[in-house]
Coordinates of C-alpha atoms in Angstrom, one line a residue:
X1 CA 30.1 169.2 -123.4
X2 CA 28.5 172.3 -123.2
X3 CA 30.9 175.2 -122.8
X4 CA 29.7 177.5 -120.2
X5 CA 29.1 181.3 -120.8
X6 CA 31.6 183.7 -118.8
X7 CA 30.1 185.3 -115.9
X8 CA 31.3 187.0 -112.5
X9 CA 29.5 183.9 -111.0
X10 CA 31.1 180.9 -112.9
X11 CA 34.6 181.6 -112.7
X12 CA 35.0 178.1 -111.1
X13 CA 32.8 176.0 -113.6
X14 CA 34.9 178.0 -116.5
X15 CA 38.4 177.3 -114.8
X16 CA 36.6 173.4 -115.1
X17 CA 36.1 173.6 -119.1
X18 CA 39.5 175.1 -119.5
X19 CA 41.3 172.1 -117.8
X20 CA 39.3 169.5 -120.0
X21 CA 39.7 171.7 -123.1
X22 CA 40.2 170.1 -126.4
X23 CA 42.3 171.7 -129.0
X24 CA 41.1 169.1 -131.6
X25 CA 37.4 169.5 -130.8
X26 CA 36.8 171.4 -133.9
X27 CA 32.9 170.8 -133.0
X28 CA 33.2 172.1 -129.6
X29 CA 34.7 175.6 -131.3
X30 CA 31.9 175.5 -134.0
X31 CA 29.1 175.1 -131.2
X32 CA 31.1 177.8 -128.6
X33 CA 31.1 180.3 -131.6
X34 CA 27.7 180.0 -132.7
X35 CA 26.2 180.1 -129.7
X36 CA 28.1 183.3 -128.8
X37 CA 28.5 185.4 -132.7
X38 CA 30.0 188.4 -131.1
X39 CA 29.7 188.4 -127.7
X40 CA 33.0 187.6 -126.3
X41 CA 31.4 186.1 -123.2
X42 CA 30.5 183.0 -124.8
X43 CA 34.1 182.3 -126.0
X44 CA 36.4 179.8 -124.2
X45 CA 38.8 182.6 -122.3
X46 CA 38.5 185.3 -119.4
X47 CA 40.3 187.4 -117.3
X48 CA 40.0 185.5 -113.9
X49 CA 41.8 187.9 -111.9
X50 CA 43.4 191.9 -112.8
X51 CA 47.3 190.6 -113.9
X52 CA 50.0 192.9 -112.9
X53 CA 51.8 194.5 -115.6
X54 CA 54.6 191.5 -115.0
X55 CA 51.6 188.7 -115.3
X56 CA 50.4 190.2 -117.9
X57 CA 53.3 190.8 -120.3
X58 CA 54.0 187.1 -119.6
X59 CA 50.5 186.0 -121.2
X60 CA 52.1 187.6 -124.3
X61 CA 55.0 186.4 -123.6
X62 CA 54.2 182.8 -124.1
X63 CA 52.2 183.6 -127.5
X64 CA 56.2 184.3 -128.9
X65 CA 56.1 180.4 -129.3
X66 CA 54.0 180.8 -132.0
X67 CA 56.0 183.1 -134.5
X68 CA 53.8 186.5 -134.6
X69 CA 54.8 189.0 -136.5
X70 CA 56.2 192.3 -135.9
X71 CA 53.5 195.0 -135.9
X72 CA 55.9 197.1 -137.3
X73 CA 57.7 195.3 -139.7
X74 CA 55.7 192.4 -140.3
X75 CA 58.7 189.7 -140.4
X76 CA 57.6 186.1 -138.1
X77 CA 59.7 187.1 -135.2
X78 CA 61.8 184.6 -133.2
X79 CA 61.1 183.5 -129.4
X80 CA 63.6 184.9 -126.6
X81 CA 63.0 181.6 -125.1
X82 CA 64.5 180.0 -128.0
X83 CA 67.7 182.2 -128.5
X84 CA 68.5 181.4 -124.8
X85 CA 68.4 177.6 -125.1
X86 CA 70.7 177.9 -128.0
X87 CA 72.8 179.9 -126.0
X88 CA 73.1 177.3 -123.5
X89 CA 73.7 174.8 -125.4
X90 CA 76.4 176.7 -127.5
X91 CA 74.5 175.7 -130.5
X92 CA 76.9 179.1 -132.3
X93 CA 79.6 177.1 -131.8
X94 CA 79.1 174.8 -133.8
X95 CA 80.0 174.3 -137.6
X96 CA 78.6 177.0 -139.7
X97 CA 76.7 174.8 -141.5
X98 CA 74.5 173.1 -138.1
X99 CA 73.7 176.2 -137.1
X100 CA 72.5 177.3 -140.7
X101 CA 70.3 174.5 -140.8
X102 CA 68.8 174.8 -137.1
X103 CA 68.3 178.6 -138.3
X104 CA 66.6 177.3 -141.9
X105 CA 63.0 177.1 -140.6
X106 CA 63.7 181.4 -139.2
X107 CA 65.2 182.5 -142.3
X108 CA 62.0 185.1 -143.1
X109 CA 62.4 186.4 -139.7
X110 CA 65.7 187.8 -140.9
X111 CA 66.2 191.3 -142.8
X112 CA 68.2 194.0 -143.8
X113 CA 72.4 193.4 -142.8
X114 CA 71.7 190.3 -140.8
X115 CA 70.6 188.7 -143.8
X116 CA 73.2 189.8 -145.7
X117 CA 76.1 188.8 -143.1
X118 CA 74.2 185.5 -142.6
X119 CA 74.4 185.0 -146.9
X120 CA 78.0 185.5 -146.6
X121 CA 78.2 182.9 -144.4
X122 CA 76.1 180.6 -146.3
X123 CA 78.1 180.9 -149.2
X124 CA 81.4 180.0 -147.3
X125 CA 80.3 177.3 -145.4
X126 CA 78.9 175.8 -148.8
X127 CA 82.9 175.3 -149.3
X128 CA 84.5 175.2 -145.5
X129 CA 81.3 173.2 -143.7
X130 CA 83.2 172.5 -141.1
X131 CA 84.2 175.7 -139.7
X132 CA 82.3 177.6 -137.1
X133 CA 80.4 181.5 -138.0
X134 CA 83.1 183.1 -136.4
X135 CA 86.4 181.1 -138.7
X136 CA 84.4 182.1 -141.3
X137 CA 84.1 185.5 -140.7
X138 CA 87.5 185.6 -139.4
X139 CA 88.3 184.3 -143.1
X140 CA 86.4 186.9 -145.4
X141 CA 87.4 190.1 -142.6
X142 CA 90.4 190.9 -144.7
X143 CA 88.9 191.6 -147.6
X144 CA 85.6 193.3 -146.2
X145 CA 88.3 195.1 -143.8
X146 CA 89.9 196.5 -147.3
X147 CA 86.3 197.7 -149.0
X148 CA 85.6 199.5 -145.7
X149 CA 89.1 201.0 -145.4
X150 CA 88.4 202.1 -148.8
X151 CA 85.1 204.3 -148.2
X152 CA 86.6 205.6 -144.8
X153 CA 89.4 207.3 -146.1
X154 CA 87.3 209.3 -148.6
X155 CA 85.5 210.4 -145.8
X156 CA 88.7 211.0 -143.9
X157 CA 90.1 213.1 -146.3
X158 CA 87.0 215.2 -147.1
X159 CA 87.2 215.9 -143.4
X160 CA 90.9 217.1 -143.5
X161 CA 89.8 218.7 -146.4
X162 CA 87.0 221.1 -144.4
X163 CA 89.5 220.8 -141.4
X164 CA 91.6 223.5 -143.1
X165 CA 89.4 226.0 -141.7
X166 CA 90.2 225.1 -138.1
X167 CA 92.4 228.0 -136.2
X168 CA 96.0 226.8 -135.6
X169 CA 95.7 225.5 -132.2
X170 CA 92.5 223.4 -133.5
X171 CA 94.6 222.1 -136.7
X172 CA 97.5 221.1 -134.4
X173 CA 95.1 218.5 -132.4
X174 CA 93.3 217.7 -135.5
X175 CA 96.8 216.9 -136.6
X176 CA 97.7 214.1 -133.6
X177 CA 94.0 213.2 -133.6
X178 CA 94.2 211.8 -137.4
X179 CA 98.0 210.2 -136.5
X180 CA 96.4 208.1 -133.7
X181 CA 93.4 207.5 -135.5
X182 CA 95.8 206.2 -138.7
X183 CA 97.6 203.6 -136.1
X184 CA 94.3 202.2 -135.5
X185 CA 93.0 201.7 -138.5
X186 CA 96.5 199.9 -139.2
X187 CA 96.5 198.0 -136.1
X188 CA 99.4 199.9 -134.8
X189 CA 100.2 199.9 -131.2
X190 CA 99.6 203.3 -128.9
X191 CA 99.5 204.5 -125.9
X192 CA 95.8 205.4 -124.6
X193 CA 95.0 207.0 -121.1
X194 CA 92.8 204.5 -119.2
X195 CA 89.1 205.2 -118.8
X196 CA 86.6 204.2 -115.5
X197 CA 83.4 204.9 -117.5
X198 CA 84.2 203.4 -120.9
X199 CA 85.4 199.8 -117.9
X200 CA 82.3 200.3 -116.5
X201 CA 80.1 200.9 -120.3
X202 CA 81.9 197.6 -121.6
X203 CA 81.4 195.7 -118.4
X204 CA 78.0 196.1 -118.3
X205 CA 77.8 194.8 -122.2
X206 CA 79.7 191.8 -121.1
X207 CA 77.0 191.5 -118.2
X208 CA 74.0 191.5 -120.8
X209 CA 75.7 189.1 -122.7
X210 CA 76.2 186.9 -119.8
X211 CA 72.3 186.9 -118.4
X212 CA 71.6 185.7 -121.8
X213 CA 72.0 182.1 -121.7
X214 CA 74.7 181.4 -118.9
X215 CA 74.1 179.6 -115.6
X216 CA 73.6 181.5 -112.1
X217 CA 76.8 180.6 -110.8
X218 CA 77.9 183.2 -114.1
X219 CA 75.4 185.6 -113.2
X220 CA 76.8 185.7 -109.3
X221 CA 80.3 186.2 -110.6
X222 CA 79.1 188.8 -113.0
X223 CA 77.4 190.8 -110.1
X224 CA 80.2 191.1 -108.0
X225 CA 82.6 192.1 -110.5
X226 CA 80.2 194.7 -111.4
X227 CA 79.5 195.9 -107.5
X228 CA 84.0 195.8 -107.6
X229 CA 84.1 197.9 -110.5
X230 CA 82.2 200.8 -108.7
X231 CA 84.9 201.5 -106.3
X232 CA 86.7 202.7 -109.6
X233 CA 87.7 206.7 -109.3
X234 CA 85.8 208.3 -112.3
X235 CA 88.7 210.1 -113.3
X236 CA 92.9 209.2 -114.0
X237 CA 95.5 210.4 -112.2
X238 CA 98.8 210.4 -110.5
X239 CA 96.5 210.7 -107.4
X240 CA 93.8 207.6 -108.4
X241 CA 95.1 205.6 -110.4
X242 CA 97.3 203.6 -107.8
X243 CA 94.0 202.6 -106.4
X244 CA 92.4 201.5 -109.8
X245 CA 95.3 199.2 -110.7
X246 CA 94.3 197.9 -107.1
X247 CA 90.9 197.6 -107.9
X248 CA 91.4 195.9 -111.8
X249 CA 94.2 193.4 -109.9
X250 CA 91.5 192.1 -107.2
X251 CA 88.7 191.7 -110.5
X252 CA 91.3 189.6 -112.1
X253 CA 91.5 187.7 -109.3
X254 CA 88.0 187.1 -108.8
X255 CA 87.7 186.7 -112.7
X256 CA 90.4 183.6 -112.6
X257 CA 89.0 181.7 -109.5
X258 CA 85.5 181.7 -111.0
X259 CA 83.5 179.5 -113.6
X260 CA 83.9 182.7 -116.4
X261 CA 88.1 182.2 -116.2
X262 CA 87.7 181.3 -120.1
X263 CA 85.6 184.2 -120.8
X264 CA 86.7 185.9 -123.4
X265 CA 85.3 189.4 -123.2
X266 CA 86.3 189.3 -119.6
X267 CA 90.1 188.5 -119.7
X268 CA 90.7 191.0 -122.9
X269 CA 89.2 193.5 -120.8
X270 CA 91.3 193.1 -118.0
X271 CA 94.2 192.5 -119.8
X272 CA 93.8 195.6 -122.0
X273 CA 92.6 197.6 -119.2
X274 CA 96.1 196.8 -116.7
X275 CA 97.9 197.6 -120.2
X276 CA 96.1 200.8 -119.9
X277 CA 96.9 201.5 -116.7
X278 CA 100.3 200.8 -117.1
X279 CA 100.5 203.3 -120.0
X280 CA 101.9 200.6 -122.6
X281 CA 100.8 200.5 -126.1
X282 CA 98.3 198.1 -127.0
X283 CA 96.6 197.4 -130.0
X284 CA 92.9 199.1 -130.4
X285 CA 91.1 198.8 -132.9
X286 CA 89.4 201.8 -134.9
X287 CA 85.8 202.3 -133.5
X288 CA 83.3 204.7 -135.7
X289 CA 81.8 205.4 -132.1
X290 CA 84.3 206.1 -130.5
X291 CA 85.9 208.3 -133.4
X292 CA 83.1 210.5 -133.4
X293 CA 82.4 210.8 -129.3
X294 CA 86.5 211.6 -129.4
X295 CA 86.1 214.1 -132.5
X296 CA 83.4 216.1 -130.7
X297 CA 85.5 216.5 -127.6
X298 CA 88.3 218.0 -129.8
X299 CA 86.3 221.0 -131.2
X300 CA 83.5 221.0 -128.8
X301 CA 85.0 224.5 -127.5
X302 CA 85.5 225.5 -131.1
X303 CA 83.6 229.2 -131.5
X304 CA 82.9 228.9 -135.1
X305 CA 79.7 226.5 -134.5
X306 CA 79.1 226.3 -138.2
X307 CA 82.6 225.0 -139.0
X308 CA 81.8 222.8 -135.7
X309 CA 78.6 221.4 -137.2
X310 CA 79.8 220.9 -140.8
X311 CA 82.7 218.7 -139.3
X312 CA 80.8 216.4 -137.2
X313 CA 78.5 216.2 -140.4
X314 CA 81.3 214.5 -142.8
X315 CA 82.5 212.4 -139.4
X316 CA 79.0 211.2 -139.6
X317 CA 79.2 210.0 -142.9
X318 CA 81.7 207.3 -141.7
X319 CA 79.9 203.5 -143.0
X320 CA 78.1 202.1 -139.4
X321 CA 77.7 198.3 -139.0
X322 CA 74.0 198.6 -139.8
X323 CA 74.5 200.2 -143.1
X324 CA 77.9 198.6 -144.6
X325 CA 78.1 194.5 -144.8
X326 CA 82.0 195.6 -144.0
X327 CA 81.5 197.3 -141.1
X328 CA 79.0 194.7 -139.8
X329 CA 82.3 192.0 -140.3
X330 CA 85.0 193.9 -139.8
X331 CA 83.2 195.6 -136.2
X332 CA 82.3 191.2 -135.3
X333 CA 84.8 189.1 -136.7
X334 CA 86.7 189.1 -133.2
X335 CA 84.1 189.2 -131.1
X336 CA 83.5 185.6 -129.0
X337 CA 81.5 183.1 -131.4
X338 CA 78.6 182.7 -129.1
X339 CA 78.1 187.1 -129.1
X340 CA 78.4 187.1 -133.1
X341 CA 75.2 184.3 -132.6
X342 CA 73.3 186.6 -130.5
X343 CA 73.9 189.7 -131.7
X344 CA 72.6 188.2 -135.6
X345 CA 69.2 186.8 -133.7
X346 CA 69.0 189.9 -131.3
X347 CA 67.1 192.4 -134.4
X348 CA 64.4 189.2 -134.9
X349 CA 63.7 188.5 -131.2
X350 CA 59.8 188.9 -130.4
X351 CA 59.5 191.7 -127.6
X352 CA 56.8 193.7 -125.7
X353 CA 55.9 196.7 -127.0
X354 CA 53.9 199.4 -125.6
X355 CA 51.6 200.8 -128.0
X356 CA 51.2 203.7 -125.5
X357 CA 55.0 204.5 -124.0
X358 CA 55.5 204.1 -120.7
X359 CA 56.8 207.5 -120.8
X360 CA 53.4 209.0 -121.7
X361 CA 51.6 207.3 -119.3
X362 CA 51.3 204.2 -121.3
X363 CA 50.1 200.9 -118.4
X364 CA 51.8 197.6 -117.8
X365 CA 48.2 195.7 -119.2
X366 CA 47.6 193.6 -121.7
X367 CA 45.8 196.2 -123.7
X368 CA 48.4 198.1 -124.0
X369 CA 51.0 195.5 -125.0
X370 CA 51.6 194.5 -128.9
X371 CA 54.3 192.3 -130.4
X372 CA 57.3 194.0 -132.0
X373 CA 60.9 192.3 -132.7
X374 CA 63.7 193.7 -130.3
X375 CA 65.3 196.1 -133.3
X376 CA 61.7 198.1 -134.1
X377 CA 61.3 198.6 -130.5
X378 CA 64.8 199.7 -130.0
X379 CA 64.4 202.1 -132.8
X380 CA 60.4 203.5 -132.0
X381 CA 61.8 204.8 -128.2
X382 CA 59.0 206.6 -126.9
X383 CA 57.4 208.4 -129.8
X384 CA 53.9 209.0 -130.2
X385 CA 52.2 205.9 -132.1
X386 CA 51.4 208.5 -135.4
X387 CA 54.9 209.5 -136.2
X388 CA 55.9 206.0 -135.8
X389 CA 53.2 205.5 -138.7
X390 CA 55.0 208.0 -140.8
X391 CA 58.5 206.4 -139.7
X392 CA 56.9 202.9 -140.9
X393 CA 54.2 203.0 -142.8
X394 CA 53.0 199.8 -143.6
X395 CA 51.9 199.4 -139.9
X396 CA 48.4 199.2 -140.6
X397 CA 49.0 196.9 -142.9
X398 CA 51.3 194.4 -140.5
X399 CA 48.8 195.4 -137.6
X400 CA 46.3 193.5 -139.5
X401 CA 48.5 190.6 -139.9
X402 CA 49.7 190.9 -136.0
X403 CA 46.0 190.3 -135.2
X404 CA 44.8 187.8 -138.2
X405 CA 47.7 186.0 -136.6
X406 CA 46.2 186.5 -132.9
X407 CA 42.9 185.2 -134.3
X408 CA 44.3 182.2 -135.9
X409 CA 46.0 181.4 -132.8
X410 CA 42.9 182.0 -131.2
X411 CA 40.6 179.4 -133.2
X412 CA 43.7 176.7 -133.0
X413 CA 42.7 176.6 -129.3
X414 CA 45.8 178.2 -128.7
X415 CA 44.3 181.1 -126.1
X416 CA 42.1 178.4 -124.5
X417 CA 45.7 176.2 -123.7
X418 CA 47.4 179.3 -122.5
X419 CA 44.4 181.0 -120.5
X420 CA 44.2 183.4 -122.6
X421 CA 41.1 185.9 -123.1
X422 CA 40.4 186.7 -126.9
X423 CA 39.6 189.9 -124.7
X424 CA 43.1 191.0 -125.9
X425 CA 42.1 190.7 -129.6
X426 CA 39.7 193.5 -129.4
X427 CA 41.6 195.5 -126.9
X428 CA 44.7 195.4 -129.3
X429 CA 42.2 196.7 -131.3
X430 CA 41.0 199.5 -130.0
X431 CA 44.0 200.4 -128.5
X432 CA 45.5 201.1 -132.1
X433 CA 42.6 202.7 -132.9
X434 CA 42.9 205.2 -130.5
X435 CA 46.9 205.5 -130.6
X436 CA 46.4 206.2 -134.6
X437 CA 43.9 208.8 -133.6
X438 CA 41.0 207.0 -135.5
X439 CA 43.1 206.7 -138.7
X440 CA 43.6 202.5 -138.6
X441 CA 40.4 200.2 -137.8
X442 CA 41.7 196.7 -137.8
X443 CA 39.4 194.0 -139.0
X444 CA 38.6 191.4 -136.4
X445 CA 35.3 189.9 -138.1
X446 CA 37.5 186.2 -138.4
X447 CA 37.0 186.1 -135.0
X448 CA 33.7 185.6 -134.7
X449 CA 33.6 183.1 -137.8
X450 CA 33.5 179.4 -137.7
X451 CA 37.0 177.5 -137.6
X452 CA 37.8 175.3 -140.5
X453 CA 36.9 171.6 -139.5

């Protein structure tokens, strides 16, 4: 079979060849690719029709199957698609040791602390095989919990150390502020003022969790709670806060007549928030976040800015999840079993980037779009492509492995399956060409070559 060259004519008699296309017809490729050497019109894909920025992110989309690697980082990264049939089938809930294995064939798509929780997990379910991620974090928290209570309260005392400074009124609130912070860390009870917007922040979380793998029904439920939670008053009073135990009472009640009654996140929100409300003394536990977002309130009117800025320096210091293995375990080790699954596989997940941000004008096309796992893109924001170069720079060199990857895919008759133009290879291309303002010229030239038989 003769495989047709692309023109605005044929679209039909093209549409034809990709129906019947053979994947294993290594002689088909040979003959397509010598009859075309560079010109892209002989080669068995095309743009039939201008995608919208939705349509076309979904072409990429479908190549995550197919474990490309981050353009920024290099690692094979894992498919969305896949983390949400796990999810559904509560595959995290399972013994530690079934969900090691179903995560075996990912384990290069996993770096920095999710490795290292992941190892700590390996090792105990090499001796408790039966117990689920969460038991066995749950098991080894105490004695991560005591390693990261050990390098907080150096920091804590080199803070009350440069507190010393603070005028008298400041050193009297510093004084309360480190008490309360103290019956945290020691999981004492306390009294804490309830807050609308810190509801709302952590019922949204909840909400991103949910779309994540639950069923519509969840999503509905969900929804309205969220739409409920609106008709919260921003701020606590003698005056409002009749009307937000009203409002917290009627999402309870909604929350227990629906399919998420058992949800976790849900009912200890509620429950913690009425506590709240009520002005009893709950439990909380310490936060680094929320320490520092507290701290700064404290002395944000303080006039000395220097003394300000040198004391939100050493609060800084404080160990976050993504530096300290014991923060990671300690900030997780209560958190549902199915979130502490997700939020190991959330760094690896394959996601669109834009090469140029959205922000600078960047389009929804696929010559714009590049493959980047959900932490790099997270962490780029919107900055121009060459300081993300000098923020990573081995880009070129994973780049080069993002397309060698494309171009494998491409000869596996991968593109020609999905309807895919090898178009995108060479706008990819040329996109990071310009974007790195000339400085990387990826090497296509296996595209043109002849597949292995």
């Amino acid at each position: 079979m003769r495989v047709p060259a692309i023109t605005s004519n044929n679209f039909n008699s093209y549409n034809a060849y990709l129906q019947n296309y053979n994947m294993g017809d290594n002689v088909m490729l040979q003959n397509i690719l010598s009859q075309g050497g560079s010109d892209l019109k002989s080669m068995p894909c095309y743009y039939p029709i201008e995608f919208t920025g939705i349509q076309n992110s979904s072409k990429l989309r479908m190549l995550f199957a197919y474990k490309l690697p981050c353009m920024y980082s290099g690692i094979p990264m894992i498919d969305p698609k896949m983390l949400t049939r796990w999810m559904k089938n509560r595959v995290f809930s399972r013994p530690a040791s079934q969900v090691l294995e179903i995560l075996e064939p990912h384990k290069t798509s996993f770096i920095g602390m999710e490795a290292k929780v992941l190892d700590v997990i390996r090792d105990r379910a090499a001796v408790f095989p039966d117990k689920n991620i969460k038991e066995i974090l749950q098991d080894v928290e105490p004695v991560f919990k005591r390693r990261l209570r050990k390098k907080q309260a150096a920091i804590f005392h080199e803070l009350t150390e440069v507190a010393q400074q603070l005028p008298d009124k400041y050193k009297y609130r510093f004084k309360m502020f480190m008490e309360e912070t103290d019956k945290k860390l020691n999981d004492k009870p306390i009294a804490i003022p309830f807050s609308s917007y810190e509801f709302k922040y952590k019922l949204a979380k909840i909400k991103d969790d949910i779309q994540n793998g639950q069923d519509t029904k969840s999503k509905k439920v969900m929804n309205k709670l969220i739409k409920e939670s609106k008709r919260l008053h921003n701020t606590t009073n003698q005056r409002t806060i009749a009307d937000q135990k009203k409002v917290v009472d009627f999402m309870d009640l909604i929350l227990r007549k629906s399919v998420l009654k058992n949800n976790e996140q849900l009912n200890q929100l509620i429950s913690i928030s009425k506590s709240r409300l009520a002005m009893d003394k709950i439990v909380v536990p310490f936060n680094r976040k929320s320490f520092i977002y507290d701290f700064a309130r404290l002395i944000e009117d303080l006039p000395d800015k220097n003394l300000q800025e040198n004391l939100l320096t050493v609060a800084q210091k404080l160990p976050t999840s993504q530096e300290s293995t014991s923060a990671y375990i300690v900030k997780v080790a209560s958190e549902p079993v199915d979130k502490i699954g997700y939020r190991l596989i959330w760094p690896s997940l394959a996601s669109v980037e834009h090469i140029l941000p959205r922000s600078e004008g960047g389009l929804d096309i696929m010559a714009n779009f590049g493959g980047a796992t959900t932490r790099e893109n997270s962490l780029r924001k919107s900055i121009p492509f060459v300081q993300q170069m000098k923020r990573r720079p081995m880009t070129p060199v994973y780049c080069q492995q993002y397309v060698d990857k494309l171009i494998d895919l491409y000869h596996q008759g991968v593109f020609a399956r999905l309807n895919i133009s090898p178009k995108y290879i060479l706008d990819f291309k040329n996109t990071i060409w310009t974007q790195s303002q000339h400085r990387v010229n990826l090497d296509v030239s296996k595209l043109y070559s002849k597949p292995a038989a």
